[in-house]
Amino acid sequence: MDVAYIMAGISVLIIFSYLFDAFARRTQFPSVILLIATGIGLRWLADATNYHIPYLDRIIPTFGTIGLILIVLEGALELEINKKKRGIIIQGFLSALITLLLTAFGLAFMFHEWMGIPFLESLLDATPLAIISSAVAIPSAAGLLNKDKEFVVYESTFSDILGIVLFYFLKSHLVNDSTGLALEVPKLVTAGSFMSLIFEIILVVIISLVVTYILIELIAKISHKVKFFLILSLLILAYVIAKKFHLSALIIVFFFGLFMSNSRNLLPIRWRKYINTTKAEEGLHEFHILTAESTFLIRTGFFLFFGFNITVDMFLSGETYIYGLAILGVILAVRFLYLGVTQPKKLVPTGFIAPRGLITILLFLDLPIEFSNKIINEKVLLIVILGSMIIMLTGLLITGKKKGKSDGEGGEKVNVDFNTVGDV
């Protein structure tokens, strides 16, 4: 195909992605659904013209991995750490951890009973579906009360990190690291396995501190006007190296973003003379914008390619909807049960804000092909993602109506901003 047509096509798709966001602002309809639908439409057109995109199986995971790094980085940049936030941070962490485990075990039990899948394999299959997507949840909560918004930010960010750690911990017991194929005999999960996990996390935290120090020093010393893309590239390189050694590499990204946005609060006063954080603080806004712009570009490509990988016949199976709705039922039951017991005042709207998104798809793609079955496949995954976004949107609409009535009666004025709903 002519290079000019390829360039024009890429430009048009980016423009459409921006227009989809603008449409989402006006109609509250998630823009990610439009991106996936566009990808499906392009697949239909490609099949009709016998056009094939080569290396699609490599392109989707690459876009997804870079997108995941940017999502975690952007989420960490959103977090504010100080003594006043201690309570909400603990609430968010506990909610993320407990609902992740309860949802994963609940879904694993369902898969085990329905399909006869071994329980450990079922648990690995269920983990991507148990993770809240911070990339969807954080922007969607932009117009809520500060307490609700902060809870969603902390909970969804911790859910990403904890979910990824759990996924790769389980995968190490079921999959051969060298070949990527399922082990004939899974490794036993023992006390030693958890000790190794704790040791690995401690090691990654130490590496994260070293990498963060090096990058902060580089920001302070580089005088060239273009430096944040270099920092982002070095951060991705650190992720890749850590990943090659089978470490929880996203923790490195998380720590760097957390330190960038909270250097004054995290760094003891006596250490500040050794670490120059002034340049990092001055460039935080610029770096945040760069991260957001890059995330927009990568997620556009990812969801278009993901949609391109889906065929229309995937929507024709009634079983797909049954399995998808059953999974959504477990997700909602766990979430409402936990919040109802621990924080009943947060049931509306935060009970509805449990979307699945890019991270779910990416971890799903990292499962061995042998684990694919009737209930764990792209068709069911798509129903769960779309369904969770519609549920979230419904909750936000209910909140908007309730707050509107409250305002009319002299209550606190709250503006639920739908401008970012569906930004993945």
Coordinates of C-alpha atoms in Angstrom, one line a residue, residues 64-322:
G64 CA -1.0 -2.8 25.2
T65 CA 2.3 -3.1 27.2
I66 CA 3.3 0.5 26.5
G67 CA -0.3 1.6 27.3
L68 CA -0.2 -0.3 30.6
I69 CA 3.1 1.4 31.6
L70 CA 1.6 4.8 30.7
I71 CA -1.6 4.1 32.6
V72 CA 0.2 3.1 35.8
L73 CA 2.5 6.1 35.5
E74 CA -0.4 8.5 35.0
G75 CA -2.3 6.9 37.9
A76 CA 0.8 7.3 40.1
L77 CA 1.1 10.9 39.1
E78 CA -2.5 11.4 40.2
L79 CA -1.9 10.1 43.7
E80 CA -1.3 12.6 46.5
I81 CA 0.5 11.2 49.6
N82 CA 0.4 13.0 52.9
K83 CA -0.7 12.4 56.5
K84 CA -4.2 13.8 55.9
K85 CA -4.7 11.2 53.1
R86 CA -3.7 8.3 55.3
G87 CA -7.2 7.1 56.0
I88 CA -8.5 7.3 52.4
I89 CA -5.2 5.6 51.2
I90 CA -5.8 2.6 53.6
Q91 CA -9.4 2.4 52.6
G92 CA -8.5 2.3 48.9
F93 CA -5.8 -0.2 49.4
L94 CA -8.0 -2.6 51.5
S95 CA -10.9 -2.3 49.1
A96 CA -8.6 -3.0 46.1
L97 CA -7.0 -6.0 47.8
I98 CA -10.1 -7.6 49.3
T99 CA -12.4 -7.1 46.3
L100 CA -9.6 -8.3 44.0
L101 CA -9.2 -11.6 46.0
L102 CA -12.9 -12.2 46.6
T103 CA -13.8 -11.5 42.9
A104 CA -10.9 -13.7 41.6
F105 CA -11.7 -16.6 43.9
G106 CA -15.5 -16.2 43.3
L107 CA -15.0 -16.3 39.5
A108 CA -12.4 -19.1 39.8
F109 CA -14.9 -21.2 41.8
M110 CA -17.5 -20.5 39.0
F111 CA -15.1 -21.5 36.2
H112 CA -14.1 -24.6 38.2
E113 CA -17.7 -25.8 38.7
W114 CA -19.0 -24.9 35.3
M115 CA -16.1 -26.0 33.1
G116 CA -14.3 -28.4 35.3
I117 CA -11.1 -26.3 34.9
P118 CA -8.4 -27.0 37.6
F119 CA -8.8 -24.4 40.4
L120 CA -5.4 -22.8 40.1
E121 CA -5.8 -22.4 36.3
S122 CA -9.3 -21.0 36.9
L123 CA -7.8 -18.5 39.4
L124 CA -5.3 -17.3 36.8
D125 CA -8.1 -17.0 34.2
A126 CA -10.2 -15.0 36.6
T127 CA -7.5 -12.5 37.8
P128 CA -7.6 -10.2 34.7
L129 CA -11.4 -10.0 35.1
A130 CA -11.1 -9.1 38.8
I131 CA -9.0 -6.0 38.2
I132 CA -10.5 -2.5 38.1
S133 CA -9.2 -0.4 35.2
S134 CA -7.7 2.8 36.7
A135 CA -7.5 4.2 33.1
V136 CA -11.3 4.1 32.9
A137 CA -12.2 4.7 36.6
I138 CA -10.1 7.7 37.4
P139 CA -11.3 10.0 34.6
S140 CA -14.8 8.8 35.0
A141 CA -14.8 9.9 38.7
A142 CA -13.6 13.5 37.8
G143 CA -16.9 15.2 38.7
L144 CA -17.6 13.3 42.0
L145 CA -17.2 14.7 45.5
N146 CA -13.6 14.9 46.5
K147 CA -13.8 12.0 49.0
D148 CA -15.4 9.7 46.4
K149 CA -13.1 10.8 43.7
E150 CA -10.0 10.2 45.8
F151 CA -11.3 6.8 46.9
V152 CA -11.7 5.7 43.2
V153 CA -8.2 7.0 42.4
Y154 CA -6.5 5.1 45.2
E155 CA -8.6 2.0 44.9
S156 CA -8.3 1.6 41.1
T157 CA -4.5 2.3 41.1
F158 CA -3.8 -0.2 43.8
S159 CA -6.1 -2.7 42.0
D160 CA -3.9 -2.4 38.9
I161 CA -0.7 -3.0 40.8
L162 CA -2.0 -5.8 43.1
G163 CA -3.8 -7.5 40.2
I164 CA -0.7 -7.6 38.1
V165 CA 1.4 -9.0 41.0
L166 CA -1.2 -11.7 41.6
F167 CA -1.5 -12.6 37.9
Y168 CA 2.2 -13.1 37.4
F169 CA 2.6 -14.9 40.7
L170 CA 0.0 -17.5 39.6
K171 CA 1.4 -17.6 36.1
S172 CA 4.8 -18.6 37.4
H173 CA 3.2 -21.7 38.8
L174 CA 1.4 -22.7 35.7
V175 CA 3.4 -21.5 32.7
N176 CA 7.0 -22.2 31.5
D177 CA 8.8 -18.9 31.5
S178 CA 11.1 -19.9 28.6
T179 CA 8.5 -21.3 26.2
G180 CA 5.3 -19.5 27.3
L181 CA 3.5 -22.8 27.2
A182 CA 1.4 -24.3 30.0
L183 CA 3.3 -26.7 32.4
E184 CA 2.2 -30.3 32.2
V185 CA 2.3 -30.5 36.0
P186 CA 1.6 -27.1 37.7
K187 CA 3.9 -26.1 40.6
L188 CA 2.5 -26.3 44.1
V189 CA 1.8 -23.0 45.8
T190 CA 3.6 -23.3 49.1
A191 CA 4.8 -21.0 52.0
G192 CA 8.1 -20.8 50.1
S193 CA 6.2 -19.4 47.1
F194 CA 4.9 -16.5 49.2
M195 CA 8.3 -15.9 50.8
S196 CA 9.8 -15.7 47.3
L197 CA 7.1 -13.2 46.3
I198 CA 7.8 -11.0 49.3
F199 CA 11.6 -11.2 48.6
E200 CA 10.9 -10.2 45.0
I201 CA 8.7 -7.3 46.0
I202 CA 11.4 -6.0 48.4
L203 CA 14.1 -6.4 45.7
V204 CA 11.9 -4.5 43.1
V205 CA 11.2 -1.7 45.7
I206 CA 15.0 -1.3 46.1
I207 CA 15.6 -1.3 42.3
S208 CA 12.7 1.2 42.0
L209 CA 14.3 3.6 44.5
V210 CA 17.7 3.4 42.6
V211 CA 16.0 3.9 39.2
T212 CA 13.9 6.8 40.5
Y213 CA 17.0 8.5 42.0
I214 CA 18.9 8.2 38.6
L215 CA 16.0 9.6 36.6
I216 CA 15.4 12.5 39.0
E217 CA 19.1 13.4 38.8
L218 CA 18.9 13.2 35.0
I219 CA 16.0 15.6 35.0
A220 CA 18.0 18.0 37.2
K221 CA 21.1 17.8 35.0
I222 CA 19.7 17.7 31.5
S223 CA 19.5 21.3 30.1
H224 CA 18.2 20.3 26.7
K225 CA 14.6 21.4 26.1
V226 CA 13.6 17.9 25.1
K227 CA 14.1 15.6 28.0
F228 CA 10.9 14.1 29.2
F229 CA 10.6 11.7 26.3
L230 CA 14.1 10.6 27.1
I231 CA 13.1 10.0 30.7
L232 CA 10.0 8.1 29.5
S233 CA 12.1 5.9 27.2
L234 CA 14.6 5.1 30.0
L235 CA 11.6 4.2 32.3
I236 CA 10.3 1.8 29.6
L237 CA 13.8 0.4 29.2
A238 CA 14.0 -0.2 33.0
Y239 CA 10.6 -2.0 32.8
V240 CA 11.7 -4.3 30.0
I241 CA 15.0 -5.2 31.8
A242 CA 13.1 -6.0 35.0
K243 CA 10.6 -8.0 33.1
K244 CA 13.3 -10.1 31.5
F245 CA 14.4 -11.0 35.0
H246 CA 10.8 -12.0 35.8
L247 CA 10.3 -9.1 38.3
S248 CA 7.2 -7.1 39.0
A249 CA 8.4 -4.4 36.7
L250 CA 5.3 -2.1 37.0
I251 CA 6.3 -1.3 40.6
I252 CA 9.3 0.6 39.2
V253 CA 7.0 2.7 37.1
F254 CA 4.6 3.2 40.0
F255 CA 7.3 4.3 42.4
F256 CA 8.8 6.8 39.9
G257 CA 5.4 8.4 39.2
L258 CA 4.6 8.5 42.9
F259 CA 7.9 10.2 43.7
M260 CA 7.5 12.7 40.9
S261 CA 4.2 13.9 42.2
N262 CA 5.0 13.7 45.9
S263 CA 8.8 14.3 46.3
R264 CA 8.3 16.9 49.1
N265 CA 6.1 14.7 51.1
L266 CA 8.0 11.4 50.6
L267 CA 11.6 12.8 50.9
P268 CA 12.9 13.5 54.5
I269 CA 14.1 17.0 54.9
R270 CA 17.7 15.9 55.8
W271 CA 17.9 14.0 52.4
R272 CA 16.8 16.9 50.2
K273 CA 20.3 18.4 50.0
Y274 CA 21.5 15.2 48.4
I275 CA 18.6 14.8 45.9
N276 CA 17.7 17.8 43.6
T277 CA 13.9 17.6 43.2
T278 CA 13.4 21.2 42.2
K279 CA 13.5 20.5 38.4
A280 CA 11.3 17.5 38.8
E281 CA 8.7 19.6 40.6
E282 CA 8.9 22.4 38.0
G283 CA 8.5 19.9 35.2
L284 CA 5.7 17.8 36.8
H285 CA 2.9 19.6 34.9
E286 CA 4.7 19.3 31.6
F287 CA 5.5 15.6 32.2
H288 CA 1.9 14.9 33.2
I289 CA 0.7 16.4 29.9
L290 CA 3.2 14.4 27.9
T291 CA 2.1 11.2 29.7
A292 CA -1.6 12.0 29.0
E293 CA -1.0 12.8 25.3
S294 CA 1.1 9.6 24.9
T295 CA -1.6 7.5 26.6
F296 CA -4.2 9.0 24.2
L297 CA -2.2 8.0 21.2
I298 CA -1.3 4.5 22.4
R299 CA -4.9 3.6 23.6
T300 CA -6.3 4.8 20.2
G301 CA -4.0 2.3 18.4
F302 CA -4.6 -0.4 21.0
F303 CA -8.4 -0.4 20.9
L304 CA -8.5 0.0 17.2
F305 CA -6.3 -3.1 16.7
F306 CA -8.2 -5.0 19.4
G307 CA -11.4 -4.2 17.5
F308 CA -9.8 -5.2 14.3
N309 CA -9.0 -8.6 15.8
I310 CA -12.8 -9.2 16.5
T311 CA -15.2 -10.6 13.9
V312 CA -18.9 -9.9 13.8
D313 CA -19.8 -13.6 14.3
M314 CA -18.4 -13.3 17.8
F315 CA -21.7 -11.6 18.8
L316 CA -24.0 -14.3 17.5
S317 CA -23.5 -16.8 20.3
G318 CA -26.1 -16.7 23.1
E319 CA -23.6 -18.5 25.4
T320 CA -21.3 -15.5 25.2
Y321 CA -23.9 -13.3 26.8
I322 CA -24.8 -15.8 29.5

